PDB file of C-alpha atoms and ligand atoms in Angstrom:
ATOM      1  CA  MET A  19       0.000   0.000   0.000  1.00 73.00           C
ATOM      2  CA  SER A  20       1.828   3.165  -1.194  1.00 85.00           C
ATOM      3  CA  LEU A  21       1.169   6.632   0.217  1.00 92.00           C
ATOM      4  CA  LEU A  22       2.879   8.128  -2.858  1.00 94.00           C
ATOM      5  CA  PRO A  23      -0.380   9.256  -4.579  1.00 95.00           C
ATOM      6  CA  PHE A  24      -1.431  10.962  -1.331  1.00 96.00           C
ATOM      7  CA  CYS A  25       2.011  12.641  -0.997  1.00 96.00           C
ATOM      8  CA  LYS A  26       1.815  13.842  -4.620  1.00 96.00           C
ATOM      9  CA  TRP A  27      -1.648  15.277  -3.913  1.00 97.00           C
ATOM     10  CA  LEU A  28      -0.278  16.935  -0.742  1.00 97.00           C
ATOM     11  CA  ALA A  29       2.642  18.465  -2.667  1.00 97.00           C
ATOM     12  CA  ASP A  30       0.175  20.192  -5.026  1.00 97.00           C
ATOM     13  CA  THR A  31      -1.778  21.868  -2.210  1.00 97.00           C
ATOM     14  CA  PRO A  32      -1.315  25.673  -1.946  1.00 97.00           C
ATOM     15  CA  GLY A  33      -0.091  25.358   1.669  1.00 97.00           C
ATOM     16  CA  SER A  34       2.667  22.869   0.795  1.00 98.00           C
ATOM     17  CA  ILE A  35       3.797  24.961  -2.187  1.00 97.00           C
ATOM     18  CA  ALA A  36       3.768  28.166  -0.097  1.00 97.00           C
ATOM     19  CA  LEU A  37       5.816  26.587   2.727  1.00 97.00           C
ATOM     20  CA  HIS A  38       8.209  24.927   0.268  1.00 94.00           C
ATOM     21  CA  GLU A  39       8.812  28.162  -1.663  1.00 95.00           C
ATOM     22  CA  SER A  40       8.842  30.465   1.385  1.00 95.00           C
ATOM     23  CA  LEU A  41      12.066  32.408   1.988  1.00 95.00           C
ATOM     24  CA  PHE A  42      11.844  32.486   5.798  1.00 96.00           C
ATOM     25  CA  MET A  43       9.048  30.099   6.941  1.00 96.00           C
ATOM     26  CA  TYR A  44      10.748  26.814   6.059  1.00 96.00           C
ATOM     27  CA  PRO A  45      14.112  27.770   7.670  1.00 96.00           C
ATOM     28  CA  LEU A  46      12.169  29.030  10.698  1.00 97.00           C
ATOM     29  CA  VAL A  47      10.244  25.749  11.065  1.00 97.00           C
ATOM     30  CA  GLU A  48      13.454  23.756  10.616  1.00 97.00           C
ATOM     31  CA  SER A  49      15.215  25.903  13.225  1.00 97.00           C
ATOM     32  CA  ILE A  50      12.380  25.221  15.670  1.00 97.00           C
ATOM     33  CA  HIS A  51      12.725  21.495  14.849  1.00 97.00           C
ATOM     34  CA  VAL A  52      16.447  21.578  15.607  1.00 95.00           C
ATOM     35  CA  LEU A  53      16.223  23.889  18.645  1.00 94.00           C
ATOM     36  CA  THR A  54      13.550  21.733  20.315  1.00 95.00           C
ATOM     37  CA  LEU A  55      15.986  18.863  19.999  1.00 92.00           C
ATOM     38  CA  CYS A  56      17.956  20.417  22.874  1.00 87.00           C
ATOM     39  CA  LEU A  57      14.859  20.415  25.058  1.00 90.00           C
ATOM     40  CA  PHE A  58      13.525  16.976  24.179  1.00 94.00           C
ATOM     41  CA  VAL A  59      16.502  14.791  23.304  1.00 96.00           C
ATOM     42  CA  GLY A  60      18.815  16.603  25.727  1.00 95.00           C
ATOM     43  CA  MET A  61      16.560  15.926  28.712  1.00 96.00           C
ATOM     44  CA  SER A  62      15.781  12.405  27.530  1.00 97.00           C
ATOM     45  CA  ILE A  63      19.526  11.674  27.536  1.00 97.00           C
ATOM     46  CA  MET A  64      19.832  12.991  31.126  1.00 97.00           C
ATOM     47  CA  LEU A  65      17.050  10.641  32.282  1.00 97.00           C
ATOM     48  CA  ASP A  66      18.673   7.706  30.443  1.00 97.00           C
ATOM     49  CA  LEU A  67      22.053   8.474  32.034  1.00 97.00           C
ATOM     50  CA  ARG A  68      20.337   8.474  35.462  1.00 97.00           C
ATOM     51  CA  LEU A  69      18.820   5.048  34.701  1.00 97.00           C
ATOM     52  CA  LEU A  70      22.338   3.830  33.907  1.00 96.00           C
ATOM     53  CA  SER A  71      23.691   5.410  37.138  1.00 94.00           C
ATOM     54  CA  LEU A  72      26.060   7.563  35.056  1.00 96.00           C
ATOM     55  CA  ALA A  73      24.617  10.927  36.169  1.00 95.00           C
ATOM     56  CA  LEU A  74      22.639  12.436  39.094  1.00 93.00           C
ATOM     57  CA  LYS A  75      23.300   9.218  41.056  1.00 91.00           C
ATOM     58  CA  ARG A  76      22.303  10.735  44.433  1.00 91.00           C
ATOM     59  CA  VAL A  77      18.972  12.055  43.082  1.00 94.00           C
ATOM     60  CA  LYS A  78      15.937   9.742  43.146  1.00 95.00           C
ATOM     61  CA  VAL A  79      15.002   8.442  39.678  1.00 96.00           C
ATOM     62  CA  SER A  80      11.394   9.528  40.325  1.00 97.00           C
ATOM     63  CA  GLU A  81      12.658  13.041  41.193  1.00 96.00           C
ATOM     64  CA  VAL A  82      14.643  13.299  37.940  1.00 96.00           C
ATOM     65  CA  ALA A  83      11.765  11.905  35.870  1.00 97.00           C
ATOM     66  CA  GLY A  84       9.194  14.022  37.690  1.00 96.00           C
ATOM     67  CA  ARG A  85      11.058  17.229  36.813  1.00 96.00           C
ATOM     68  CA  LEU A  86      12.175  16.343  33.258  1.00 96.00           C
ATOM     69  CA  VAL A  87       9.225  14.447  31.740  1.00 95.00           C
ATOM     70  CA  PRO A  88       6.887  17.524  31.529  1.00 95.00           C
ATOM     71  CA  TRP A  89       9.601  19.458  29.596  1.00 95.00           C
ATOM     72  CA  MET A  90      10.368  16.405  27.437  1.00 96.00           C
ATOM     73  CA  THR A  91       6.663  16.038  26.617  1.00 95.00           C
ATOM     74  CA  ALA A  92       6.384  19.717  25.638  1.00 96.00           C
ATOM     75  CA  GLY A  93       9.515  19.401  23.483  1.00 95.00           C
ATOM     76  CA  PHE A  94       8.237  16.207  21.847  1.00 96.00           C
ATOM     77  CA  VAL A  95       4.938  17.852  20.898  1.00 97.00           C
ATOM     78  CA  VAL A  96       6.759  20.811  19.272  1.00 97.00           C
ATOM     79  CA  MET A  97       9.135  18.402  17.452  1.00 97.00           C
ATOM     80  CA  VAL A  98       6.225  16.406  16.019  1.00 97.00           C
ATOM     81  CA  ILE A  99       4.314  19.545  14.934  1.00 98.00           C
ATOM     82  CA  SER A 100       7.412  21.125  13.315  1.00 98.00           C
ATOM     83  CA  GLY A 101       8.373  17.754  11.807  1.00 97.00           C
ATOM     84  CA  VAL A 102       4.945  17.283  10.222  1.00 98.00           C
ATOM     85  CA  ALA A 103       5.262  20.827   8.811  1.00 98.00           C
ATOM     86  CA  LEU A 104       8.684  19.952   7.321  1.00 98.00           C
ATOM     87  CA  PHE A 105       7.167  16.812   5.790  1.00 98.00           C
ATOM     88  CA  TYR A 106       4.199  18.828   4.471  1.00 98.00           C
ATOM     89  CA  ALA A 107       6.604  21.203   2.685  1.00 97.00           C
ATOM     90  CA  ILE A 108       8.434  18.380   0.817  1.00 96.00           C
ATOM     91  CA  PRO A 109       6.065  15.338   1.073  1.00 97.00           C
ATOM     92  CA  VAL A 110       7.144  13.294  -1.974  1.00 96.00           C
ATOM     93  CA  ARG A 111      10.907  13.604  -1.430  1.00 95.00           C
ATOM     94  CA  SER A 112      10.517  12.965   2.328  1.00 96.00           C
ATOM     95  CA  TYR A 113       8.257   9.934   1.759  1.00 96.00           C
ATOM     96  CA  GLN A 114      10.755   8.472  -0.722  1.00 96.00           C
ATOM     97  CA  SER A 115      13.717   9.165   1.612  1.00 96.00           C
ATOM     98  CA  VAL A 116      15.389   6.064   3.080  1.00 96.00           C
ATOM     99  CA  TRP A 117      16.577   8.320   5.909  1.00 97.00           C
ATOM    100  CA  PHE A 118      13.086   9.586   6.686  1.00 97.00           C
ATOM    101  CA  ARG A 119      11.655   6.045   6.546  1.00 97.00           C
ATOM    102  CA  GLY A 120      14.390   4.737   8.848  1.00 97.00           C
ATOM    103  CA  LYS A 121      13.762   7.664  11.195  1.00 98.00           C
ATOM    104  CA  CYS A 122      10.012   6.893  11.338  1.00 97.00           C
ATOM    105  CA  ILE A 123      10.727   3.238  12.223  1.00 98.00           C
ATOM    106  CA  MET A 124      13.077   4.362  15.023  1.00 98.00           C
ATOM    107  CA  LEU A 125      10.486   6.915  16.252  1.00 98.00           C
ATOM    108  CA  ILE A 126       7.930   4.097  16.611  1.00 98.00           C
ATOM    109  CA  LEU A 127      10.477   1.857  18.412  1.00 98.00           C
ATOM    110  CA  ALA A 128      11.486   4.754  20.723  1.00 98.00           C
ATOM    111  CA  GLY A 129       7.789   5.321  21.519  1.00 97.00           C
ATOM    112  CA  LEU A 130       7.314   1.611  22.274  1.00 97.00           C
ATOM    113  CA  ASN A 131      10.422   1.614  24.461  1.00 98.00           C
ATOM    114  CA  ALA A 132       9.199   4.613  26.481  1.00 97.00           C
ATOM    115  CA  TRP A 133       5.709   3.118  26.836  1.00 96.00           C
ATOM    116  CA  THR A 134       7.092  -0.276  27.954  1.00 97.00           C
ATOM    117  CA  PHE A 135       9.293   1.476  30.547  1.00 97.00           C
ATOM    118  CA  HIS A 136       6.598   3.744  31.988  1.00 95.00           C
ATOM    119  CA  SER A 137       3.885   1.051  32.024  1.00 95.00           C
ATOM    120  CA  GLY A 138       6.310  -1.584  33.355  1.00 96.00           C
ATOM    121  CA  ILE A 139       9.334  -1.259  35.646  1.00 95.00           C
ATOM    122  CA  TYR A 140       8.753   2.452  36.361  1.00 97.00           C
ATOM    123  CA  LYS A 141       5.464   1.599  38.099  1.00 96.00           C
ATOM    124  CA  ARG A 142       7.646   0.011  40.852  1.00 96.00           C
ATOM    125  CA  VAL A 143      10.186   2.873  40.966  1.00 96.00           C
ATOM    126  CA  ALA A 144       9.734   3.306  44.739  1.00 95.00           C
ATOM    127  CA  GLU A 145      11.495  -0.070  45.173  1.00 95.00           C
ATOM    128  CA  TRP A 146      14.648   1.011  43.253  1.00 95.00           C
ATOM    129  CA  ASP A 147      14.496   4.830  43.393  1.00 95.00           C
ATOM    130  CA  LEU A 148      17.934   5.268  44.969  1.00 88.00           C
ATOM    131  CA  ALA A 149      19.419   1.835  44.183  1.00 90.00           C
ATOM    132  CA  ALA A 150      23.112   1.979  43.180  1.00 88.00           C
ATOM    133  CA  VAL A 151      22.204  -0.048  40.068  1.00 93.00           C
ATOM    134  CA  ALA A 152      18.701   0.180  38.541  1.00 95.00           C
ATOM    135  CA  PRO A 153      16.862  -3.048  37.576  1.00 96.00           C
ATOM    136  CA  ARG A 154      17.862  -4.640  34.227  1.00 96.00           C
ATOM    137  CA  ALA A 155      14.576  -3.578  32.548  1.00 97.00           C
ATOM    138  CA  ALA A 156      15.238   0.071  33.445  1.00 97.00           C
ATOM    139  CA  ARG A 157      18.854  -0.027  32.249  1.00 97.00           C
ATOM    140  CA  ARG A 158      17.761  -1.774  29.039  1.00 97.00           C
ATOM    141  CA  ALA A 159      15.179   0.974  28.429  1.00 98.00           C
ATOM    142  CA  GLY A 160      17.867   3.608  29.018  1.00 98.00           C
ATOM    143  CA  ILE A 161      20.341   2.032  26.571  1.00 98.00           C
ATOM    144  CA  ALA A 162      17.635   1.461  23.910  1.00 98.00           C
ATOM    145  CA  SER A 163      16.510   5.074  24.271  1.00 98.00           C
ATOM    146  CA  LEU A 164      20.057   6.459  23.885  1.00 98.00           C
ATOM    147  CA  ILE A 165      20.689   4.355  20.756  1.00 98.00           C
ATOM    148  CA  LEU A 166      17.299   5.081  19.150  1.00 98.00           C
ATOM    149  CA  TRP A 167      17.346   8.873  19.715  1.00 97.00           C
ATOM    150  CA  ALA A 168      20.949   9.056  18.442  1.00 97.00           C
ATOM    151  CA  GLY A 169      19.815   7.160  15.339  1.00 98.00           C
ATOM    152  CA  ILE A 170      16.773   9.433  14.882  1.00 98.00           C
ATOM    153  CA  VAL A 171      18.968  12.555  15.053  1.00 97.00           C
ATOM    154  CA  VAL A 172      21.543  11.190  12.584  1.00 97.00           C
ATOM    155  CA  PHE A 173      18.893   9.949  10.126  1.00 97.00           C
ATOM    156  CA  GLY A 174      17.034  13.263  10.479  1.00 97.00           C
ATOM    157  CA  ARG A 175      20.211  15.130   9.575  1.00 97.00           C
ATOM    158  CA  MET A 176      20.865  12.832   6.598  1.00 97.00           C
ATOM    159  CA  ILE A 177      17.406  13.564   5.048  1.00 96.00           C
ATOM    160  CA  ALA A 178      18.902  16.725   3.506  1.00 94.00           C
ATOM    161  CA  TYR A 179      21.483  14.723   1.511  1.00 93.00           C
ATOM    162  CA  ASN A 180      20.262  13.399  -1.888  1.00 86.00           C
ATOM    163  CA  TRP A 181      22.588  10.359  -2.153  1.00 88.00           C
ATOM    164  CA  PHE A 182      19.682   7.905  -2.289  1.00 91.00           C
ATOM    165  CA  ASP A 183      17.054  10.116  -3.959  1.00 90.00           C
ATOM    166  CA  CYS A 184      14.726   8.389  -6.437  1.00 91.00           C
ATOM    167  CA  ASP A 185      15.468  10.895  -9.226  1.00 89.00           C
ATOM    168  CA  LYS A 186      19.008   9.473  -9.489  1.00 89.00           C
ATOM    169  CA  PRO A 187      20.118   5.997 -10.653  1.00 90.00           C
ATOM    170  CA  GLN A 188      19.891   3.744  -7.539  1.00 91.00           C
ATOM    171  CA  SER A 189      20.490   0.066  -6.732  1.00 92.00           C
ATOM    172  CA  ALA A 190      17.491  -2.296  -6.541  1.00 93.00           C
ATOM    173  CA  VAL A 191      17.817  -2.363  -2.726  1.00 95.00           C
ATOM    174  CA  VAL A 192      17.651   1.445  -2.452  1.00 94.00           C
ATOM    175  CA  MET A 193      14.799   1.560  -5.001  1.00 94.00           C
ATOM    176  CA  PHE A 194      12.882  -0.915  -2.802  1.00 93.00           C
ATOM    177  CA  LEU A 195      13.679   0.763   0.557  1.00 94.00           C
ATOM    178  CA  ALA A 196      12.863   4.260  -0.764  1.00 93.00           C
ATOM    179  CA  GLY A 197       9.746   3.172  -2.641  1.00 91.00           C
ATOM    180  CA  CYS A 198      11.051   4.524  -5.955  1.00 90.00           C
ATOM    181  CA  THR A 199       8.769   3.902  -8.934  1.00 84.00           C
ATOM    182  CA  GLY A 200      11.559   4.131 -11.525  1.00 77.00           C
ATOM    183  CA  HIS A 201      10.123   7.309 -13.047  1.00 74.00           C
ATOM    184  CA  ASP A 202      10.385   9.733 -10.118  1.00 72.00           C
ATOM    185  CA  SER A 203      11.347  13.387 -10.496  1.00 64.00           C
ATOM    186  CA  HIS A 204      11.445  15.707  -7.482  1.00 58.00           C
TER     187      HIS A 204
HETATM  188  C1  HEM B 322      10.183  13.712  17.788  1.00 97.29           C
HETATM  189  C2  HEM B 322      11.361  13.395  17.468  1.00 97.29           C
HETATM  190  C3  HEM B 322      12.145  13.945  16.296  1.00 97.29           C
HETATM  191  C4  HEM B 322      13.488  14.206  16.306  1.00 97.29           C
HETATM  192  C5  HEM B 322      14.443  14.012  17.480  1.00 97.29           C
HETATM  193  C6  HEM B 322      13.848  14.725  14.985  1.00 97.29           C
HETATM  194  C7  HEM B 322      15.123  15.119  14.623  1.00 97.29           C
HETATM  195  C8  HEM B 322      15.456  15.698  13.395  1.00 97.29           C
HETATM  196  C9  HEM B 322      16.771  16.226  13.061  1.00 97.29           C
HETATM  197  C10 HEM B 322      17.996  16.256  13.980  1.00 97.29           C
HETATM  198  C11 HEM B 322      16.686  16.707  11.783  1.00 97.29           C
HETATM  199  C12 HEM B 322      17.811  17.393  10.989  1.00 97.29           C
HETATM  200  C13 HEM B 322      17.598  18.869  11.045  1.00 97.29           C
HETATM  201  C14 HEM B 322      18.730  19.541  10.290  1.00 97.29           C
HETATM  202  O1  HEM B 322      19.833  19.515  10.755  1.00 97.29           O
HETATM  203  O2  HEM B 322      18.493  20.068   9.218  1.00 97.29           O
HETATM  204  C15 HEM B 322      15.348  16.446  11.310  1.00 97.29           C
HETATM  205  C16 HEM B 322      14.925  16.757  10.042  1.00 97.29           C
HETATM  206  C17 HEM B 322      13.686  16.445   9.585  1.00 97.29           C
HETATM  207  N1  HEM B 322      12.641  15.933  10.319  1.00 97.29           N
HETATM  208 FE1  HEM B 322      12.674  15.387  12.256  1.00 97.29          FE
HETATM  209  N2  HEM B 322      12.738  14.759  14.184  1.00 97.29           N
HETATM  210  C18 HEM B 322      11.671  14.281  14.951  1.00 97.29           C
HETATM  211  C19 HEM B 322      10.367  14.126  14.528  1.00 97.29           C
HETATM  212  C20 HEM B 322       9.964  14.318  13.225  1.00 97.29           C
HETATM  213  C21 HEM B 322       8.637  14.005  12.736  1.00 97.29           C
HETATM  214  C22 HEM B 322       7.502  13.409  13.600  1.00 97.29           C
HETATM  215  C23 HEM B 322       8.620  14.306  11.397  1.00 97.29           C
HETATM  216  C24 HEM B 322       7.505  14.187  10.379  1.00 97.29           C
HETATM  217  C25 HEM B 322       6.473  13.438  10.449  1.00 97.29           C
HETATM  218  C26 HEM B 322       9.962  14.832  11.059  1.00 97.29           C
HETATM  219  C27 HEM B 322      10.316  15.274   9.799  1.00 97.29           C
HETATM  220  C28 HEM B 322      11.571  15.756   9.461  1.00 97.29           C
HETATM  221  C29 HEM B 322      11.953  16.187   8.112  1.00 97.29           C
HETATM  222  C30 HEM B 322      11.071  16.156   6.873  1.00 97.29           C
HETATM  223  C31 HEM B 322      13.277  16.622   8.187  1.00 97.29           C
HETATM  224  C32 HEM B 322      14.177  17.105   7.031  1.00 97.29           C
HETATM  225  C33 HEM B 322      14.280  18.562   6.980  1.00 97.29           C
HETATM  226  C34 HEM B 322      15.291  18.982   5.906  1.00 97.29           C
HETATM  227  O3  HEM B 322      16.338  18.402   5.786  1.00 97.29           O
HETATM  228  O4  HEM B 322      14.993  19.922   5.186  1.00 97.29           O
HETATM  229  N3  HEM B 322      10.742  14.828  12.190  1.00 97.29           N
HETATM  230  N4  HEM B 322      14.620  15.838  12.310  1.00 97.29           N
END
């Protein structure tokens, strides 16, 4: 099931064309996307380092989470809104980007990881709040989060590079992963 026809329709909407051709709006939205990274990913890393007992070791895990999660949530919401706007401005090229597709898969896995943590081991945080070493499930969630968010940031950055774009000759593997039709022009 390809979303390409929908993305082509989206690219022809006046709003997408206006954002894509805007002199200041697109860079502004992208700057917000990058700046919010500091708020969201930066604080997420601090919580993960606490779970791994690599930072804030004498502060209760629940204290660290209690103070950071509201800011992380606010940052995440702004990242999703600005990200959707960036996609809306260049829907076809983004949809056929192996980097964007990889990033979306990692976003889903990072969401699953956070949900599993908060609905699982974190429910019993009072038992391990100041433990020298957090339970395995908590440390696993911390490591998975660090790896996934690092991957999301790198893949997000790589979207701008056209190495694997469909309007260039590509290998069969890239054509498959990017959803190229063989007669794409961006
Ligand atoms: C919430 C977690 C997210 C993180 C941490 C993230 C991170 C990033 C980063 C680091 C970049 C590179 C910015 C640059 O240096 O130019 C980027 C670009 C981009 N992101 Fe996200 N992003 C997130 C969510 C999203 C979502 C939900 C979407 C769309 C549905 C999205 C769409 C894009 C697009 C289209 C670009 C490419 C912009 C360009 O190169 O012109 N992002 N993202």
